[in-house]
Amino acid sequence: MTRAKSIADIAKLLGVSESTVSRALNDNPLIAEKTRHKIQQVAREHNFKINAKARALRTQKTMVIAVVVLFKERTEQGISDPWLLDMLGAIADELTRHGYDMLLSNTRTASDDWRDYYFDSKRADGLIVIGQGEHDARIDRLAEQDCPFVVWGAMLPDSQYCTVGSDNKMGAFLAVNHLLNQGCQRIAFLGDTSHSEMEQRWQGYCLALQQAGIQVDESLRLETDFTSEAGYRSATRLLENGAGDVDGIFAVSDVIALGAMKKLIEAGRHIPADIAMVGFDDVALSMFCHPSLTTIRQQTLEGGKLLVRKLLDKLAGKTVRSQVMDVQLVVRESSRKAL
């Protein structure tokens, strides 16, 4: 058997185009599964491997997508955050389906000039940014420079870039309205509102109270980092400040809620009889803790896939638009008060 030495050889053997062979070898879902498997089988039989360096020189593509996780300068949050791991896993899986590798970094390692660091240096073909930080100016500069990138975050007025994110305001409204329906009147807010998404959750919190005729009490807003340890500390502050009348807590993430729950239980508070709780995200731990945590479910896995699809569309020269994803209230034990 004559050994196939190039994509053109395989294409000739099978009577298909070279682009079809190239896409099939990259496992591109645009090629029918049966055709992909046939082409890949022939490539294996001929011990054929794509020369990645040669392809990059020929196409001027790295076949790498960089993913940057925006952390505040002073935060304890890390990549091990359960919600982040779910999101990164969804992005990595979708990139693999399209033949791309993922380069993961965060703002502690990347330079301030993202265009130079990722694009001009040929580290990546495109960029996915998780979060907007505290209205990070580097994102706006990327948009001004017309770099190919998308952002997981809040859709902001007059923003010049594509975002995919949850309906944060509605999610918080659903959470607080649920607590009000359980009889809660003094509901604490745990979260860092300097972040665009959390600012929208604060707006939803306020809207629910206002529609119920309850005045927003700023003393019940506790600025809280995105960790269980920070949630634990905020619950400690609530107790130290004599929070005997606080009967509900809305936390902007499940990990914050779980930390606060641990402190309250240690202090002898019964959940939900004394204090009902609702988190946000619906990470796996929220179902298996005790009591199980009522939360707002984000479409995290679908969100990760959407980020990849929109970025690849952008790289292909297509017009992409921002998208806000629906959220869902998931009621569990932590909020079911006996009325």
Coordinates of C-alpha atoms in Angstrom, one line a residue:
M1 CA 0.0 0.0 0.0
T2 CA 1.3 3.4 -0.9
R3 CA 1.8 5.4 2.3
A4 CA -0.2 8.7 2.5
K5 CA 2.1 11.5 3.4
S6 CA -0.2 14.5 3.2
I7 CA -3.8 15.6 3.6
A8 CA -3.9 15.7 -0.2
D9 CA -3.0 12.0 -0.4
I10 CA -5.8 11.0 2.0
A11 CA -8.3 13.2 0.2
K12 CA -7.3 11.4 -3.1
L13 CA -7.7 8.0 -1.5
L14 CA -11.2 8.7 -0.3
G15 CA -12.4 10.9 -3.1
V16 CA -13.1 13.9 -0.8
S17 CA -11.8 17.4 -0.6
E18 CA -8.7 18.4 1.3
S19 CA -10.7 20.7 3.5
T20 CA -13.0 17.8 4.5
V21 CA -10.0 15.7 5.5
S22 CA -8.5 18.6 7.5
R23 CA -11.7 19.3 9.3
A24 CA -12.3 15.6 10.0
L25 CA -8.8 15.1 11.4
N26 CA -9.5 18.1 13.7
D27 CA -12.8 16.4 14.7
N28 CA -14.8 19.3 13.4
P29 CA -18.6 18.6 14.0
L30 CA -19.4 20.3 10.6
I31 CA -18.3 17.0 9.1
A32 CA -20.7 14.1 9.4
E33 CA -19.7 11.7 12.2
K34 CA -19.6 8.7 9.8
T35 CA -17.3 10.6 7.4
R36 CA -15.1 11.8 10.2
H37 CA -14.6 8.3 11.6
K38 CA -13.8 6.9 8.1
I39 CA -11.2 9.6 7.4
Q40 CA -9.6 9.2 10.9
Q41 CA -9.4 5.5 10.4
V42 CA -7.6 5.8 7.1
A43 CA -5.2 8.3 8.7
R44 CA -4.4 5.9 11.5
E45 CA -3.8 3.1 9.0
H46 CA -1.3 5.3 7.3
N47 CA 0.2 6.4 10.5
F48 CA -0.6 10.0 9.4
K49 CA -0.3 12.9 11.9
I50 CA -0.9 16.5 11.3
N51 CA 2.2 18.7 11.6
A52 CA 0.9 21.3 13.9
K53 CA 3.9 23.7 13.4
A54 CA 3.6 23.5 9.6
R55 CA -0.1 24.1 9.8
A56 CA 0.3 27.1 12.0
L57 CA 2.9 28.6 9.6
R58 CA 0.6 27.9 6.6
T59 CA -2.7 29.2 8.1
Q60 CA -1.2 31.8 10.5
K61 CA -3.4 30.2 13.2
T62 CA -2.3 28.8 16.5
M63 CA -5.5 26.7 17.0
V64 CA -5.3 27.9 20.6
I65 CA -8.0 29.9 22.5
A66 CA -6.9 31.8 25.6
V67 CA -9.2 31.9 28.6
V68 CA -8.6 34.6 31.1
V69 CA -10.2 34.5 34.6
L70 CA -10.6 38.0 36.0
F71 CA -9.8 38.1 39.7
K72 CA -9.8 41.2 41.9
E73 CA -6.3 42.3 43.0
R74 CA -7.3 41.5 46.6
T75 CA -9.4 38.3 46.6
E76 CA -9.1 34.8 48.0
Q77 CA -11.0 33.3 45.1
G78 CA -9.1 30.9 42.9
I79 CA -9.5 28.6 40.0
S80 CA -10.6 25.9 42.4
D81 CA -13.9 27.7 42.8
P82 CA -16.6 25.1 42.0
W83 CA -18.6 27.3 39.6
L84 CA -15.4 28.3 37.8
L85 CA -14.4 24.7 37.4
D86 CA -17.7 23.9 35.8
M87 CA -17.4 26.8 33.4
L88 CA -13.8 26.0 32.4
G89 CA -14.7 22.4 31.9
A90 CA -17.6 23.3 29.5
I91 CA -15.3 25.7 27.6
A92 CA -12.5 23.1 27.3
D93 CA -14.8 20.4 26.1
E94 CA -16.4 22.6 23.4
L95 CA -13.0 23.8 22.2
T96 CA -11.8 20.2 21.9
R97 CA -14.8 19.4 19.8
H98 CA -13.7 22.2 17.4
G99 CA -10.1 21.2 17.3
Y100 CA -8.7 23.9 19.6
D101 CA -6.5 23.8 22.6
M102 CA -7.2 26.0 25.7
L103 CA -4.6 28.3 27.3
L104 CA -5.7 29.1 30.8
S105 CA -4.4 32.2 32.6
N106 CA -5.5 34.9 35.0
T107 CA -4.9 38.6 35.5
R108 CA -2.1 37.8 38.0
T109 CA 0.0 36.3 35.2
A110 CA -1.1 38.1 32.0
S111 CA 0.4 41.5 31.2
D112 CA -1.8 44.6 31.0
D113 CA -1.4 44.8 27.2
W114 CA -3.6 41.8 26.3
R115 CA -3.4 42.5 22.5
D116 CA 0.4 42.2 22.7
Y117 CA 0.4 39.3 25.1
Y118 CA -2.1 37.1 23.4
F119 CA -2.5 38.2 19.8
D120 CA 0.7 40.0 18.6
S121 CA 2.9 37.3 20.2
K122 CA 0.8 34.5 18.5
R123 CA -0.1 32.9 21.8
A124 CA -3.8 32.5 20.8
D125 CA -6.3 33.1 18.0
G126 CA -9.0 34.4 20.3
L127 CA -9.8 35.2 23.9
I128 CA -12.5 34.3 26.3
V129 CA -12.7 36.4 29.4
I130 CA -14.5 35.1 32.5
G131 CA -15.9 38.0 34.5
Q132 CA -15.5 41.8 34.1
G133 CA -13.8 42.5 37.4
E134 CA -14.4 45.9 38.7
H135 CA -15.3 47.3 35.2
D136 CA -11.9 46.4 33.9
A137 CA -10.5 48.9 31.3
R138 CA -8.5 46.2 29.6
I139 CA -11.7 44.7 28.2
D140 CA -12.7 48.1 26.7
R141 CA -9.2 48.5 25.1
L142 CA -9.5 45.1 23.4
A143 CA -12.9 46.2 22.0
E144 CA -11.3 49.4 20.7
Q145 CA -8.5 47.4 19.1
D146 CA -11.1 45.1 17.4
C147 CA -9.5 41.9 18.8
P148 CA -11.5 38.7 18.7
F149 CA -12.9 38.0 22.2
V150 CA -16.1 37.3 24.1
V151 CA -16.9 37.8 27.8
W152 CA -18.9 35.9 30.4
G153 CA -20.5 38.7 32.4
A154 CA -23.2 41.3 32.6
M155 CA -24.6 43.0 29.5
L156 CA -23.7 46.7 30.2
P157 CA -25.1 49.8 28.5
D158 CA -23.1 51.0 25.6
S159 CA -20.6 48.1 25.8
Q160 CA -18.8 47.5 22.5
Y161 CA -18.2 43.8 23.0
C162 CA -20.1 40.5 23.0
T163 CA -21.2 39.1 26.4
V164 CA -22.8 35.9 27.4
G165 CA -24.2 35.8 30.9
S166 CA -27.1 35.1 33.2
D167 CA -30.1 37.2 34.0
N168 CA -28.6 38.3 37.3
K169 CA -31.2 40.9 38.3
M170 CA -34.0 38.4 37.7
G171 CA -32.2 35.7 39.6
A172 CA -31.7 37.8 42.7
F173 CA -35.3 39.0 42.4
L174 CA -36.6 35.4 42.4
A175 CA -34.4 34.5 45.3
V176 CA -35.5 37.4 47.6
N177 CA -39.1 37.1 46.5
H178 CA -39.0 33.5 47.5
L179 CA -37.6 34.4 50.9
L180 CA -40.4 37.0 51.3
N181 CA -43.0 34.4 50.5
Q182 CA -41.5 32.2 53.2
G183 CA -42.3 35.0 55.7
C184 CA -38.8 36.6 55.9
Q185 CA -38.8 40.4 56.5
R186 CA -35.2 41.2 57.3
I187 CA -33.0 39.7 54.6
A188 CA -29.3 40.2 54.5
F189 CA -27.3 40.5 51.2
L190 CA -23.9 38.9 51.0
G191 CA -21.8 39.8 48.0
D192 CA -19.3 42.2 46.4
T193 CA -21.2 44.7 44.4
S194 CA -18.1 46.2 42.8
H195 CA -18.5 43.5 40.2
S196 CA -21.0 44.2 37.4
E197 CA -22.8 40.9 37.8
M198 CA -23.1 41.3 41.5
E199 CA -24.2 44.9 41.1
Q200 CA -27.1 43.5 39.0
R201 CA -27.9 41.0 41.7
W202 CA -28.0 43.8 44.3
Q203 CA -30.5 45.6 42.0
G204 CA -32.7 42.5 41.9
Y205 CA -32.5 42.2 45.7
C206 CA -33.6 45.9 46.1
L207 CA -36.4 45.5 43.5
A208 CA -38.0 42.5 45.3
L209 CA -38.0 44.4 48.7
Q210 CA -39.4 47.5 47.1
Q211 CA -42.2 45.7 45.4
A212 CA -43.0 44.1 48.8
G213 CA -43.2 47.6 50.4
I214 CA -40.0 47.0 52.5
Q215 CA -37.4 49.7 52.7
V216 CA -33.9 48.6 51.7
D217 CA -31.6 48.6 54.8
E218 CA -28.0 49.3 53.8
S219 CA -26.8 47.8 57.1
L220 CA -27.9 44.4 55.8
R221 CA -25.6 44.6 52.8
L222 CA -22.3 42.9 53.7
E223 CA -19.5 43.2 51.1
T224 CA -18.3 39.6 50.8
D225 CA -15.6 38.0 48.7
F226 CA -16.3 34.9 46.6
T227 CA -15.2 32.3 49.0
S228 CA -16.8 30.1 51.8
E229 CA -14.3 31.7 54.2
A230 CA -15.6 35.1 53.4
G231 CA -19.2 33.9 53.8
Y232 CA -18.3 32.5 57.2
R233 CA -16.8 35.9 58.2
S234 CA -19.8 37.8 57.0
A235 CA -22.2 35.5 59.1
T236 CA -19.9 36.1 62.1
R237 CA -20.3 39.9 61.6
L238 CA -24.1 39.5 61.3
L239 CA -24.1 37.7 64.7
E240 CA -21.7 40.1 66.4
N241 CA -23.9 43.0 65.3
G242 CA -26.9 41.5 67.0
A243 CA -28.6 40.2 64.0
G244 CA -31.4 38.6 66.1
D245 CA -34.0 40.0 63.7
V246 CA -32.4 38.8 60.5
D247 CA -34.5 36.0 59.3
G248 CA -33.2 35.5 55.7
I249 CA -29.9 35.6 53.8
F250 CA -29.4 36.0 50.0
A251 CA -25.8 35.1 49.0
V252 CA -24.6 35.9 45.5
S253 CA -22.9 32.6 45.2
D254 CA -23.3 29.1 46.7
V255 CA -19.8 29.0 48.2
I256 CA -20.6 32.2 50.1
A257 CA -23.9 30.7 51.3
L258 CA -22.2 27.5 52.4
G259 CA -19.7 29.3 54.5
A260 CA -22.4 31.5 56.1
M261 CA -24.5 28.4 56.8
K262 CA -21.6 26.7 58.7
K263 CA -21.1 29.7 61.0
L264 CA -24.9 30.0 61.7
I265 CA -25.2 26.3 62.6
E266 CA -22.1 26.5 64.8
A267 CA -23.8 29.4 66.6
G268 CA -26.9 27.4 67.3
R269 CA -29.1 29.0 64.6
H270 CA -31.6 26.6 62.9
I271 CA -31.9 26.7 59.1
P272 CA -34.4 27.5 57.9
A273 CA -36.5 27.9 61.1
D274 CA -34.4 30.8 62.4
I275 CA -32.8 32.0 59.2
A276 CA -33.7 30.9 55.7
M277 CA -31.0 31.0 53.0
V278 CA -30.7 31.2 49.2
G279 CA -27.5 31.0 47.2
F280 CA -26.7 31.5 43.5
D281 CA -25.1 29.2 40.9
D282 CA -26.4 25.7 41.8
V283 CA -23.0 24.0 42.1
A284 CA -23.1 20.3 43.0
L285 CA -22.3 20.8 46.7
S286 CA -25.5 22.8 47.1
M287 CA -27.6 19.6 46.6
F288 CA -25.5 17.5 49.0
C289 CA -24.9 19.8 52.0
H290 CA -27.2 19.6 55.0
P291 CA -29.6 21.2 54.9
S292 CA -29.5 21.2 51.1
L293 CA -29.2 24.7 49.7
T294 CA -32.0 26.6 47.8
T295 CA -30.3 28.4 45.0
I296 CA -30.6 30.1 41.6
R297 CA -29.5 27.8 38.8
Q298 CA -27.3 29.3 36.1
Q299 CA -27.0 27.5 32.8
T300 CA -23.2 27.2 33.3
L301 CA -22.5 24.3 30.9
E302 CA -24.6 25.8 28.1
G303 CA -23.0 29.2 28.8
G304 CA -19.5 27.8 28.3
K305 CA -20.5 26.2 25.0
L306 CA -22.1 29.5 23.8
L307 CA -18.9 31.5 24.6
V308 CA -16.9 29.1 22.4
R309 CA -19.5 29.2 19.5
K310 CA -19.7 32.9 19.5
L311 CA -16.0 33.4 19.5
L312 CA -15.5 30.9 16.7
D313 CA -18.2 32.7 14.7
K314 CA -16.4 36.0 15.4
L315 CA -13.1 34.4 14.1
A316 CA -15.0 33.4 11.0
G317 CA -16.1 36.9 10.3
K318 CA -19.7 36.5 11.4
T319 CA -21.6 39.1 13.4
V320 CA -22.2 38.0 17.0
R321 CA -24.6 39.5 19.6
S322 CA -24.7 39.4 23.4
Q323 CA -27.0 36.9 25.0
V324 CA -28.7 36.8 28.4
M325 CA -29.5 33.4 29.7
D326 CA -32.5 32.5 31.8
V327 CA -32.1 31.4 35.4
Q328 CA -34.2 29.1 37.6
L329 CA -35.1 29.1 41.3
V330 CA -34.3 25.6 42.8
V331 CA -36.1 25.2 46.2
R332 CA -34.4 22.9 48.7
E333 CA -34.3 22.6 52.5
S334 CA -32.5 25.8 53.5
S335 CA -35.5 28.0 52.7
R336 CA -38.6 26.0 53.4
K337 CA -40.0 27.7 56.5
A338 CA -43.1 26.5 58.2
L339 CA -45.6 29.4 57.8

